[in-house]
Short mmCIF file of C-alpha atoms in Angstrom, two decimals:
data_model
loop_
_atom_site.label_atom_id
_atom_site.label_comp_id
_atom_site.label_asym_id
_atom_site.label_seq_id
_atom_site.Cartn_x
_atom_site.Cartn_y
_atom_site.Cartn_z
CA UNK A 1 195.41 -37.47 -2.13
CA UNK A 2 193.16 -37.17 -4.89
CA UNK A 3 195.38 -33.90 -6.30
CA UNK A 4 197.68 -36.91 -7.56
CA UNK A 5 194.78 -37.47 -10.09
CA UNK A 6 195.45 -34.35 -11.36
CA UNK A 7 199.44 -35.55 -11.88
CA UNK A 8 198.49 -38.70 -13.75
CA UNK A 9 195.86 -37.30 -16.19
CA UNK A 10 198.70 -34.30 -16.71
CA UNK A 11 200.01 -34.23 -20.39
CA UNK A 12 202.93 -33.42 -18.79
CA UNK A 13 203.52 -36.13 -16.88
CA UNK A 14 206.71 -37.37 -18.00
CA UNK A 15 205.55 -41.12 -19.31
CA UNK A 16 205.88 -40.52 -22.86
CA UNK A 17 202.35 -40.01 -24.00
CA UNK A 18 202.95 -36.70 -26.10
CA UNK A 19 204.79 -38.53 -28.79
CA UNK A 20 201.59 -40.62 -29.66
CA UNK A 21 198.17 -38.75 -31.54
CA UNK A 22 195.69 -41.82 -30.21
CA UNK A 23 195.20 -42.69 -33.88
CA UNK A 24 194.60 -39.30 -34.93
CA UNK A 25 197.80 -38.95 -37.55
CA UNK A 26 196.08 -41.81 -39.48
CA UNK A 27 192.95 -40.22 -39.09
CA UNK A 28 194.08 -36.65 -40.59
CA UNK A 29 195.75 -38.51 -43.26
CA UNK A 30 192.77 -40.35 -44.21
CA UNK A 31 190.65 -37.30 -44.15
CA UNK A 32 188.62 -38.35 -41.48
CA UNK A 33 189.37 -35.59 -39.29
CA UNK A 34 189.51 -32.62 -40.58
CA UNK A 35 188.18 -30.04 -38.04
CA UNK A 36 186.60 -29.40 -35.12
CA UNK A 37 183.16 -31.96 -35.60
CA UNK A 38 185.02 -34.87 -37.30
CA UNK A 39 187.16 -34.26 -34.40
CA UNK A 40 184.91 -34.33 -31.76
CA UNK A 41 183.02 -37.54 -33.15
CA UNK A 42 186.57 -39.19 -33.95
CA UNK A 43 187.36 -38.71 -30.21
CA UNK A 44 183.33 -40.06 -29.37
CA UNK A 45 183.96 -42.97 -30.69
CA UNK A 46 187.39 -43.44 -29.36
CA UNK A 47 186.27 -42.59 -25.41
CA UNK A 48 183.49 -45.43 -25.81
CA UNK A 49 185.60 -48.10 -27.31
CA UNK A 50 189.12 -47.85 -26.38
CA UNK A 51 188.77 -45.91 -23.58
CA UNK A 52 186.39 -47.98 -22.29
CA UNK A 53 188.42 -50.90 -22.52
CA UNK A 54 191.11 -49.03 -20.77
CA UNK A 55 188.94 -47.64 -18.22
CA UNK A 56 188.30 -50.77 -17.47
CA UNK A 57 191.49 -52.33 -17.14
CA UNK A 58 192.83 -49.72 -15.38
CA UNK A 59 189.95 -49.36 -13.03
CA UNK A 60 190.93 -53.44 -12.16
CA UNK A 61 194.51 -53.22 -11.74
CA UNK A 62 194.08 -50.24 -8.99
CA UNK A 63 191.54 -52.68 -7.47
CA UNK A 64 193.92 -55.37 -6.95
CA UNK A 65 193.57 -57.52 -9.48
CA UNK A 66 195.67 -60.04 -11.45
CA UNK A 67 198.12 -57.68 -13.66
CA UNK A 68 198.83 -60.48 -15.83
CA UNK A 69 195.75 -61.67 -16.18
CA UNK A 70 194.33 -58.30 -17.51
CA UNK A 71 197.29 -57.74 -19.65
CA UNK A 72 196.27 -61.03 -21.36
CA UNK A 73 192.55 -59.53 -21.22
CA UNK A 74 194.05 -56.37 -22.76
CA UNK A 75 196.16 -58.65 -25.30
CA UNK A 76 192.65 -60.35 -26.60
CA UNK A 77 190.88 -56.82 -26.56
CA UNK A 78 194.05 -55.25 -28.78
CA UNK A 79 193.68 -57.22 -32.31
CA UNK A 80 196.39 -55.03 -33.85
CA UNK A 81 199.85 -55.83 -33.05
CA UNK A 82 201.19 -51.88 -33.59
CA UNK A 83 198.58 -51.01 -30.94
CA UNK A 84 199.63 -54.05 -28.67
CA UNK A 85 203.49 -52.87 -29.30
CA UNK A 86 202.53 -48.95 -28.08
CA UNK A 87 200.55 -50.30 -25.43
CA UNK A 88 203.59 -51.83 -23.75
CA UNK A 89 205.89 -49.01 -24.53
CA UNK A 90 204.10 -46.43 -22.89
CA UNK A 91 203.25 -49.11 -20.15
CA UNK A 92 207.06 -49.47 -19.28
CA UNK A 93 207.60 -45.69 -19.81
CA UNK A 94 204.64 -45.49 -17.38
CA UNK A 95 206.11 -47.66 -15.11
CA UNK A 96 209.43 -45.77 -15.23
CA UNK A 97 208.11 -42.65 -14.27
CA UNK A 98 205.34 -44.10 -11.71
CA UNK A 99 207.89 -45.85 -9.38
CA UNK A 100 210.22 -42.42 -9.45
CA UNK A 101 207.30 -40.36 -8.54
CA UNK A 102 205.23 -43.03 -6.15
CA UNK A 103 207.98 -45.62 -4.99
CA UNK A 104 206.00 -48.92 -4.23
CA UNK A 105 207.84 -52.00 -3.44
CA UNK A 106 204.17 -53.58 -5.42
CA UNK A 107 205.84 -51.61 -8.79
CA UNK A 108 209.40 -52.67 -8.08
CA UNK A 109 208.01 -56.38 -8.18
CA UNK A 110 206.13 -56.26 -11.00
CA UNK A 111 208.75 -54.00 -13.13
CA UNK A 112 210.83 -57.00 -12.43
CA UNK A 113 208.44 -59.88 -13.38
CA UNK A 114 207.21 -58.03 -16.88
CA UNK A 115 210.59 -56.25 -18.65
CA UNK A 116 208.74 -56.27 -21.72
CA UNK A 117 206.25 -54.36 -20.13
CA UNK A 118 202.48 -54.43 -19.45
CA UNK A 119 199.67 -52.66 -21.48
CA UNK A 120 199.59 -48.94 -20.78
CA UNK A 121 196.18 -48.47 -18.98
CA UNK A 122 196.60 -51.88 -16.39
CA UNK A 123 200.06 -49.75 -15.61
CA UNK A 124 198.06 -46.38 -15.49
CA UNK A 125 195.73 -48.44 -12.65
CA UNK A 126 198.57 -49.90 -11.09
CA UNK A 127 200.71 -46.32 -10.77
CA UNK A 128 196.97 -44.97 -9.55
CA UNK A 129 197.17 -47.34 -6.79
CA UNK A 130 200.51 -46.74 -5.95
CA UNK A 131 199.25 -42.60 -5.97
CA UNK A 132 196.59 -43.57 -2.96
CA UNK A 133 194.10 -43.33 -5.95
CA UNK A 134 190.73 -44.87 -5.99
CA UNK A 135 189.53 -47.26 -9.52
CA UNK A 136 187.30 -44.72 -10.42
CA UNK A 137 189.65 -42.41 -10.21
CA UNK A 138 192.07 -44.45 -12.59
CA UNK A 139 189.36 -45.43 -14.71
CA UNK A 140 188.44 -41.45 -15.34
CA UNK A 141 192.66 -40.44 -16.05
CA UNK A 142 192.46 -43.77 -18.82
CA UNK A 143 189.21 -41.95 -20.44
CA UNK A 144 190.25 -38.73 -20.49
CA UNK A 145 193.42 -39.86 -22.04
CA UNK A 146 191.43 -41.53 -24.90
CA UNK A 147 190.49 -38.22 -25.80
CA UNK A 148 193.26 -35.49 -25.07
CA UNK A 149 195.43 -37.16 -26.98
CA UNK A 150 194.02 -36.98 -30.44
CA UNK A 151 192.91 -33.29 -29.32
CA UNK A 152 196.36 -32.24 -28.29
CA UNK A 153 197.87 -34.09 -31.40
CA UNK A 154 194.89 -32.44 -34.06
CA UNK A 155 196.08 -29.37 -32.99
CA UNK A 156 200.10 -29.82 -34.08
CA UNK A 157 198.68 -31.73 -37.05
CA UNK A 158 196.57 -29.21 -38.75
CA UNK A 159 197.50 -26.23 -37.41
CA UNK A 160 194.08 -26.03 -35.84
CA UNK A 161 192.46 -24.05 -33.19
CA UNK A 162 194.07 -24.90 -29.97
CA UNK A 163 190.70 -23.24 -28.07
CA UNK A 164 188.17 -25.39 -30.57
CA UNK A 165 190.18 -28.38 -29.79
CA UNK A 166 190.20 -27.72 -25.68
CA UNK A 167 186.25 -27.08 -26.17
CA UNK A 168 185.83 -30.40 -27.64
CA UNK A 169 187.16 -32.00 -25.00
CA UNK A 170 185.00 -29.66 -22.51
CA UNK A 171 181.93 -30.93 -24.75
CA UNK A 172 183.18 -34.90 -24.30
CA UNK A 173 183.38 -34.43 -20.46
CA UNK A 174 180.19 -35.79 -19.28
CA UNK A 175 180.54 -38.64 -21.59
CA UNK A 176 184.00 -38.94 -19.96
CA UNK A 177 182.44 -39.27 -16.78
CA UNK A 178 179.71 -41.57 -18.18
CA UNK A 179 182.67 -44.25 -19.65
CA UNK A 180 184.66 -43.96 -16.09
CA UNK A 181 181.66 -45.18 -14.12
CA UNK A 182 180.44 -47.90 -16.51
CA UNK A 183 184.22 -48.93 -16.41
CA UNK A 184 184.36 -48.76 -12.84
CA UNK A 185 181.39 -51.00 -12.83
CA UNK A 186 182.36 -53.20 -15.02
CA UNK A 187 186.14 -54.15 -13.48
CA UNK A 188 184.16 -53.93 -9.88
CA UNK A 189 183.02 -57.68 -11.15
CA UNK A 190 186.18 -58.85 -10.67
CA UNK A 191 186.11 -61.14 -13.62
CA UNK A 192 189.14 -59.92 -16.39
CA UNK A 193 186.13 -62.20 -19.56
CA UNK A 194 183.75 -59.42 -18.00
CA UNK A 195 185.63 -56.14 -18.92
CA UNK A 196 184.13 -54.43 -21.53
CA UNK A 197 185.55 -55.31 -25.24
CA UNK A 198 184.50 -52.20 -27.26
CA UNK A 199 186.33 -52.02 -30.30
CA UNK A 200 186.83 -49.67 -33.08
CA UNK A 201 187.62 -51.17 -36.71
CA UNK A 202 189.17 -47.74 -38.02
CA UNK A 203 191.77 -47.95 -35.29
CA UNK A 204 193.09 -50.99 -35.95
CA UNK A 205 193.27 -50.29 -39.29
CA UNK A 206 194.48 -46.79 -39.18
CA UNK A 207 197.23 -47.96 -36.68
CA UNK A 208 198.59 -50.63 -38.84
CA UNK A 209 198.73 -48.50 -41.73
CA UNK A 210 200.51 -45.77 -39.52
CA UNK A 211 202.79 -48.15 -38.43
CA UNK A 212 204.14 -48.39 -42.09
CA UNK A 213 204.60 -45.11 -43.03
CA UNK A 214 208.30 -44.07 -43.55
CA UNK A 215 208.01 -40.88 -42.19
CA UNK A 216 205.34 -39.63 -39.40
CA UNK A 217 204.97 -36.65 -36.49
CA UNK A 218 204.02 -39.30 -33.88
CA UNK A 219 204.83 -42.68 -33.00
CA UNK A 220 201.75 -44.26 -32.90
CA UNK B 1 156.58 -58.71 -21.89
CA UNK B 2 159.60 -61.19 -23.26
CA UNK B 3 157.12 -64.27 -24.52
CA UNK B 4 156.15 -62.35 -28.14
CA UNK B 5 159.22 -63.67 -30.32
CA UNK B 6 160.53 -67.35 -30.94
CA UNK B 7 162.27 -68.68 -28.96
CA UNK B 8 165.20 -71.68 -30.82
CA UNK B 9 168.32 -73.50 -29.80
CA UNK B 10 169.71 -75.83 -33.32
CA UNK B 11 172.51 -77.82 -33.14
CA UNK B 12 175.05 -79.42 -35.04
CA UNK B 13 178.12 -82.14 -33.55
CA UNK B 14 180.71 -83.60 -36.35
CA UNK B 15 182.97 -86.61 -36.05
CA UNK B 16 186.16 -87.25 -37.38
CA UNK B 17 184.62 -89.74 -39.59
CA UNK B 18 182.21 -87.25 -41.37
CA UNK B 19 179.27 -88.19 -39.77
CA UNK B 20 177.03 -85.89 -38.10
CA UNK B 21 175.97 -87.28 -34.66
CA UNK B 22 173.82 -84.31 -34.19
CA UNK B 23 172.33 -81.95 -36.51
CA UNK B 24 169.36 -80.69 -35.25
CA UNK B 25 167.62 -77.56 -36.47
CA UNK B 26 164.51 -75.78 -34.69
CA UNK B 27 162.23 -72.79 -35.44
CA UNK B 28 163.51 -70.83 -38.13
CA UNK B 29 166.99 -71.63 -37.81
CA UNK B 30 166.72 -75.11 -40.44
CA UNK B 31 169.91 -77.18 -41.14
CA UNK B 32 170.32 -79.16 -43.96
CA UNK B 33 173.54 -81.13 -44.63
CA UNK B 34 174.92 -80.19 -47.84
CA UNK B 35 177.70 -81.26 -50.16
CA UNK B 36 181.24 -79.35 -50.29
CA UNK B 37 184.73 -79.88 -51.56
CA UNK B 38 187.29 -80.96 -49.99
CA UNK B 39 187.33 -83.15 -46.53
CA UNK B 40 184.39 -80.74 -44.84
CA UNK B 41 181.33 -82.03 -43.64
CA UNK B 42 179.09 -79.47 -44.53
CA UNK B 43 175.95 -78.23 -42.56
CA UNK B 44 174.09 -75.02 -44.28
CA UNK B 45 171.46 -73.05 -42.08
CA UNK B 46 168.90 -72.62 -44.43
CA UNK B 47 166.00 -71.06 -42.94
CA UNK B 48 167.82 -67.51 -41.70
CA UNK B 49 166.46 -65.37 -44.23
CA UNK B 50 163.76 -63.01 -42.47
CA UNK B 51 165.14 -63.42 -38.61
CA UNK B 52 165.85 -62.69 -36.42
CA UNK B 53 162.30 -60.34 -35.32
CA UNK B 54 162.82 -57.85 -32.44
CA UNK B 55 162.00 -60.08 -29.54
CA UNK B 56 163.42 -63.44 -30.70
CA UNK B 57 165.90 -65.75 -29.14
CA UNK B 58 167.68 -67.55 -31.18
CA UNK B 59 170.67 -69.82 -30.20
CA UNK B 60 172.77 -72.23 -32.31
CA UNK B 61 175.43 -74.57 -30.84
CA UNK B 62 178.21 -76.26 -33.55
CA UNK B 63 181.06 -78.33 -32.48
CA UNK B 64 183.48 -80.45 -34.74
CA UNK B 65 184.72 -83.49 -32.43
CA UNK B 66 188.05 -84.47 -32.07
CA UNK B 67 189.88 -84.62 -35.55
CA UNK B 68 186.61 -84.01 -37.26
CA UNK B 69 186.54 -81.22 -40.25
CA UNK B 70 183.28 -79.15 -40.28
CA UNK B 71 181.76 -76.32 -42.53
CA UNK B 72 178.75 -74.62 -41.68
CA UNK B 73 177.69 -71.48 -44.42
CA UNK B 74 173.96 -69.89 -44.54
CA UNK B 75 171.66 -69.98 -48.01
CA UNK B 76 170.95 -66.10 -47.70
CA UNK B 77 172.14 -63.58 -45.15
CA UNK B 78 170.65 -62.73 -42.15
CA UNK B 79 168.20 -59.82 -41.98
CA UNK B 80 167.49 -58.02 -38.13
CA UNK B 81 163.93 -56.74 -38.19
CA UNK B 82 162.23 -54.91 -35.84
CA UNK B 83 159.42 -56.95 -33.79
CA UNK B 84 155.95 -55.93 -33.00
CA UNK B 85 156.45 -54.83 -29.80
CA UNK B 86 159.97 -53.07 -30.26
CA UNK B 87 161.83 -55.34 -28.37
CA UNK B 88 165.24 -56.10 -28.69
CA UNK B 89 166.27 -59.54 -30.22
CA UNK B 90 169.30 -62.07 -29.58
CA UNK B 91 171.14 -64.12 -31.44
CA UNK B 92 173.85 -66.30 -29.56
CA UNK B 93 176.31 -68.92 -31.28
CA UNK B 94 178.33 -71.15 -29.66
CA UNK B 95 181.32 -72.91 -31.35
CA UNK B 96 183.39 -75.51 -30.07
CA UNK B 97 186.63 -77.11 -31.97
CA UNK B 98 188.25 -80.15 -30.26
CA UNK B 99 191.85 -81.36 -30.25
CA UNK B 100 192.74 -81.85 -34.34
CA UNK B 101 189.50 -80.75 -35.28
CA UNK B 102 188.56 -77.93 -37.62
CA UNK B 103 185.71 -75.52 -37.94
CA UNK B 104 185.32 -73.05 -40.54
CA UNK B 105 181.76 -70.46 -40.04
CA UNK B 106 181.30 -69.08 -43.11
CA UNK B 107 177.55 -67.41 -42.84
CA UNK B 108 176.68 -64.67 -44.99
CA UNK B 109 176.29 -61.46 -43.81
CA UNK B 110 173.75 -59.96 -41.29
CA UNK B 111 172.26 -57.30 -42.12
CA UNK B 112 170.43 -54.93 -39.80
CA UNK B 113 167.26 -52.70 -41.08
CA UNK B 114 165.99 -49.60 -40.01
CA UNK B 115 164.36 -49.53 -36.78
CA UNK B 116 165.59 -53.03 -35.55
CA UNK B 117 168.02 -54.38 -32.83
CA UNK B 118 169.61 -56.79 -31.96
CA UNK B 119 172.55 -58.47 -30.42
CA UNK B 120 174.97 -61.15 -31.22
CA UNK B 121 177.41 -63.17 -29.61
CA UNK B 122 179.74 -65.28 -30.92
CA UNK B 123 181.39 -67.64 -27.92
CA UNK B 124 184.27 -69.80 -29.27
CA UNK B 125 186.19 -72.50 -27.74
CA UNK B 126 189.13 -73.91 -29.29
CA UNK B 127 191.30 -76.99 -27.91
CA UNK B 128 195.32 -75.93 -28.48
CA UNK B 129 195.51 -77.49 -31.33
CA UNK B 130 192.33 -77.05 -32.99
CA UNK B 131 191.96 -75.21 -36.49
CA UNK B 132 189.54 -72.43 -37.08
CA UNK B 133 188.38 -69.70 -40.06
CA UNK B 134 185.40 -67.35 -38.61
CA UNK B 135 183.76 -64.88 -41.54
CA UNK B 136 181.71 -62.14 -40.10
CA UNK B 137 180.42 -59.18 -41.98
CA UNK B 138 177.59 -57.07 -40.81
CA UNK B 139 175.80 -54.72 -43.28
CA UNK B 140 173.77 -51.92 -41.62
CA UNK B 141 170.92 -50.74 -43.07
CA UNK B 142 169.81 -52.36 -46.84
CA UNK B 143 170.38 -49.49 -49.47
CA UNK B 144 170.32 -46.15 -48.52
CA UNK B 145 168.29 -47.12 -45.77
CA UNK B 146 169.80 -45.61 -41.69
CA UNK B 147 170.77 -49.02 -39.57
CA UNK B 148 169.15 -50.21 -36.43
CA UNK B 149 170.81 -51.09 -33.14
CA UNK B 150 173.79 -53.91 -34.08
CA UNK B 151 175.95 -55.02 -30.99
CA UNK B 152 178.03 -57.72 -31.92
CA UNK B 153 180.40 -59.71 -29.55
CA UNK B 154 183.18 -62.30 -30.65
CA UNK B 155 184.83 -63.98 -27.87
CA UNK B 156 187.20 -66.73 -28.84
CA UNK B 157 189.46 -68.80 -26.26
CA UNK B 158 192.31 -70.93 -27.05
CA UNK B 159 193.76 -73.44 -24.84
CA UNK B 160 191.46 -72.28 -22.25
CA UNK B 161 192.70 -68.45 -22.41
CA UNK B 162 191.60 -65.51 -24.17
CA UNK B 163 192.90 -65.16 -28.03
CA UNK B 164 190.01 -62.43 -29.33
CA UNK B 165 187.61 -60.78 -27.59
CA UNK B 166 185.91 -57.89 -29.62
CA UNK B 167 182.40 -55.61 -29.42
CA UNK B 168 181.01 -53.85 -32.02
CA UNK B 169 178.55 -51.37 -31.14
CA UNK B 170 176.90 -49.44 -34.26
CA UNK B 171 173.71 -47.66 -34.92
CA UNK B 172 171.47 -45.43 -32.94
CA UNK B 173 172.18 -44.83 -29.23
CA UNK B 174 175.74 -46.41 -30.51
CA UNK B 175 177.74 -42.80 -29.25
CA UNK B 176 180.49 -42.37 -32.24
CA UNK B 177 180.07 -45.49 -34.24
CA UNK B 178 180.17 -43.06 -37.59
CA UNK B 179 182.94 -41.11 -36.80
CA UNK B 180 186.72 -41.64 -38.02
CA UNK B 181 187.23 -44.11 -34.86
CA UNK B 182 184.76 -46.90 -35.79
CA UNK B 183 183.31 -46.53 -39.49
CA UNK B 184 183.85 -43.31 -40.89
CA UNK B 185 180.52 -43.06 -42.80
CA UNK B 186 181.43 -46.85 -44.02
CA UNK B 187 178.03 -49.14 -44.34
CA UNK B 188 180.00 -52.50 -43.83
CA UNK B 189 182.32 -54.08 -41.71
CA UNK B 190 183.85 -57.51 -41.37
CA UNK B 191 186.87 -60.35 -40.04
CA UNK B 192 188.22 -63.07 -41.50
CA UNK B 193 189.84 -64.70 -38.15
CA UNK B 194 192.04 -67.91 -38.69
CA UNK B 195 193.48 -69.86 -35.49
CA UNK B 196 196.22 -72.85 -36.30
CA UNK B 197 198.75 -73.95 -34.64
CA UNK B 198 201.29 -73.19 -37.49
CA UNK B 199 201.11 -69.75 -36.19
CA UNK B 200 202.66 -70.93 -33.50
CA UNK B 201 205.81 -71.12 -35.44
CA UNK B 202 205.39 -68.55 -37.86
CA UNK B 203 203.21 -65.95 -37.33
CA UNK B 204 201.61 -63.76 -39.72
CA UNK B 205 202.85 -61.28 -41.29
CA UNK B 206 200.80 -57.91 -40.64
CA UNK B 207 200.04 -56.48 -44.33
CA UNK B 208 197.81 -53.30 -45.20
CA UNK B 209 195.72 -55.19 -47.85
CA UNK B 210 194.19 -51.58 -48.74
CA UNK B 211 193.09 -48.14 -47.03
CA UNK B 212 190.40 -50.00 -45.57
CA UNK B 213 191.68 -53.17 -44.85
CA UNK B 214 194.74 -55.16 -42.47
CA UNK B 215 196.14 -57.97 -42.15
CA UNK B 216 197.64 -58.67 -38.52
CA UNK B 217 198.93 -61.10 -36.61
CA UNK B 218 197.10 -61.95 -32.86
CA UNK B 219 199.00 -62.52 -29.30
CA UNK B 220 198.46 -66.05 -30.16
CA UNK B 221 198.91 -68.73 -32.52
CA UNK B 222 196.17 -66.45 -35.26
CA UNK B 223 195.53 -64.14 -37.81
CA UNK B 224 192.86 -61.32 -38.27
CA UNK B 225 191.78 -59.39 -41.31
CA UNK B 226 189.59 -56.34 -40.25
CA UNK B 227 187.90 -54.57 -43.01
CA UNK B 228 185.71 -51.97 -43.77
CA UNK B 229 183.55 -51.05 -46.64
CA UNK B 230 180.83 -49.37 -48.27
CA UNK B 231 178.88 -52.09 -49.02
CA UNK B 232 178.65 -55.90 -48.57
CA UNK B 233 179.92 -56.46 -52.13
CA UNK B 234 183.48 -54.38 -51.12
CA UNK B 235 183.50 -56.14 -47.61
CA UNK B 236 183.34 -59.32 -49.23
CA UNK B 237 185.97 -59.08 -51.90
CA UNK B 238 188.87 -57.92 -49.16
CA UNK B 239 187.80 -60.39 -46.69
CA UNK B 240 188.28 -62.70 -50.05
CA UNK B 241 191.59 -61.09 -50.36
CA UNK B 242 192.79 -61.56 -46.92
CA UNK B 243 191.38 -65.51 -46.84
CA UNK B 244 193.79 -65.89 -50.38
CA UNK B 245 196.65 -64.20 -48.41
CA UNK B 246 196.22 -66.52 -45.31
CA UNK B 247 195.87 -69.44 -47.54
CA UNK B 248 192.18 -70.27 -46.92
CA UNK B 249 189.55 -70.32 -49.64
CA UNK B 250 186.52 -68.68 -48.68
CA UNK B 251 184.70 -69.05 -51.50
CA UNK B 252 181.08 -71.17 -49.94
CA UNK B 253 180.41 -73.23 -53.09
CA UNK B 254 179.86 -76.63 -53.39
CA UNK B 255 182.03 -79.19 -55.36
#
């Protein structure tokens, strides 16, 4: 079962994640990435805030608890409302592919109850639990995905090294690791106040200046 | 050993008719009451200037009653140090706002030296239709000088659910906090968070106030300007700018 890990965390699972650089458009715009190290530290800092926080959540929701509760966690932990608008895109394009590839009357329910969608990584934990997945194993896809995404998307954006970029993310794994199990901790509490609340002031600012730009490679 | 620092809860209750029922200071966190403009009963902590040491816990409590309209500002910012013994310090406020009450925090900035750490929490309770404006900027490090260990934690409830909930981790043994995630080799960081009801209705419009700067609207009857800087003197003047935008002054003086 846990080869469906492997599915989830794919960049080519078909849930819409490609179209979005994880912040890193504004980033390379700003000049704060610019190659491999700037890279590297941009994703750092990503993994231990964001991904934390959706580590966390999605480490919960494959444990069982509330969705809608830890959507409103996720909702207090997301201050800007372009993040908190791509959160719940990709969460109903998550959902859309999850319930085709793991069909679980649990998904079909809540698909239903939320049509405006739930945050992205409380879907990711859900679809993991729908896979047979464990939380830790939902909490490592939502940490990994903090960081392959602004890899992937550095790449297409400067032109860069696709092999510097993939050993980046080799250099991150451990800390990847490290996030998942602190995340998995965390959610094991059971208490949605309790999940971790990292945040990341350039992100929120990068994304809401993204969000206004006429023209842009990625949506978010 | 956890007995080497002080060790100070101060508190301060206001009433809708501009008394203070409480005001209470202890240790080095001193309140006086102090004149302002407008209908604010106005509380300054005026004893904050070399604290908190590694190894001190400090708390304070502030609550404006029902329909009661309370300021509280600092007389000089906040400086971490580091403590004789290299333990960590902790500074924990807790604000309350009832039903048709207002609270507006205005401290000045903490600032955390070289070699110190220390963490922060900010718990805030607000009844529905309760008004708040929360000012927090953070300086690391005084001029040219590295930072020491900052965590800082803003948790703010409205109506009994969650509205904000934010950690800032910077500093040593912080992994990425000066990358282009977090602060991007900037030396200051702030919010300017207003909660009224009239959001309810119409919520804020998000604006990019500069490169550095936004504007944005919560999942809830609020608005949050995130900024960062590189200094206190930049942080201040587009927190300033976001406050004007939002239609509260933030300016701390006295009428």
């Amino acid at each position: 079962m846990r080869a469906a890990l492997l599915l989830l965390a794919d960049g080519r699972f078909p849930a819409g994640a490609h179209a979005h650089s994880g912040g890193a458009e504004a980033a390379v715009r700003a000049g704060r990435i610019s190659g491999p190290d700037s890279l590297e530290e941009f994703c750092r800092g990503r993994l231990h805030t964001a991904g934390l926080v959706a580590a966390a959540l999605a480490a919960a929701a494959c444990g069982g608890q509330d969705p809608v509760a830890l959507d409103a966690a996720a909702d207090a932990r997301t201050p800007s409302p372009a993040l908190r608008a791509t959160a719940r895109r990709l969460g109903r394009q998550l959902m859309r592919a999850a319930r085709a590839t793991w069909p679980s009357p649990e998904l079909d329910a809540l698909a239903a109850a939320h049509r405006g969608g739930l945050h992205q990584p409380v879907v990711l934990g859900l679809a993991a639990r729908a896979a047979g997945l464990t939380p830790g194993d939902a909490a490592r896809a939502a940490a990994y995905d903090a960081v392959s995404g602004p890899s992937s998307a550095t790449v297409r954006l400067l032109s860069s090294d696709p092999f510097a970029a993939t050993a980046v993310l080799a250099r991150l794994a451990h800390e990847v690791d490290r996030v998942a199990d602190l995340a998995t901790e965390a959610a094991a509490l059971g208490d949605p106040d309790a999940l971790p609340a990292a945040s990341a002031p350039l992100l929120d600012i990068g994304a809401e200046a993204h969000a206004a730009w006429p023209v842009r490679l990625f949506a978010s | 050993m956890s007995g080497a620092g002080v060790t100070a809860h101060a508190r301060i209750v206001a009433a809708a008719d501009g008394s203070l029922p409480l005001l209470r200071g202890d240790g080095p966190l001193a309140l006086r009451r102090t004149r302002a403009a407008g209908p604010y009963t106005q509380v300054t902590v005026v004893g904050a200037m070399s604290g908190p040491l590694g190894g001190d816990r400090l708390r304070l409590t502030a609550e404006a009653g029902p329909d009661a309209a309370l300021r509280v500002t600092s007389a000089a910012a906040t400086v971490a140090l580091p403590g004789p013994d290299g333990e960590p310090a902790a500074y924990d406020v807790t604000l309350t706002v009832r039903e048709g009450g207002e609270l507006r925090w205005l401290p000045e900035p903490l600032i955390s030296v070289a070699g110190s750490d220390l963490r922060t929490t900010t718990r805030v309770e607000l009844a529905a239709g309760a008004r708040l404006v929360l000012r927090e900027q953070l300086v690391l490090g005084r001029a040219g000088e590295e930072p020491g260990r900052l965590t800082s934690r803003l948790v703010v409830r409205h109506a009994g659910r969650p509205l904000l909930d934010q950690e800032l981790s910077l500093g040593p043994r912080a992994p990425g906090w000066d990358g282009g995630a977090v602060l991007g080799g900037h030396r200051a960081v702030g919010q300017l968070l207003v909660v009224d009801p009239v959001f309810e209705e119409k919520p804020a419009e998000a604006r990019v106030l500069s490169e550095t700067a936004v504007l944005a609207p919560l999942a809830g009857p609020a608005a949050l300007v995130t900024a960062v800087a590189p200094d206190a003197l930049l942080l201040g003047r587009l927190l300033a700018e976001g406050a004007a935008r939002l239609g509260v002054a933030a300016t701390d003086r006295a009428a």
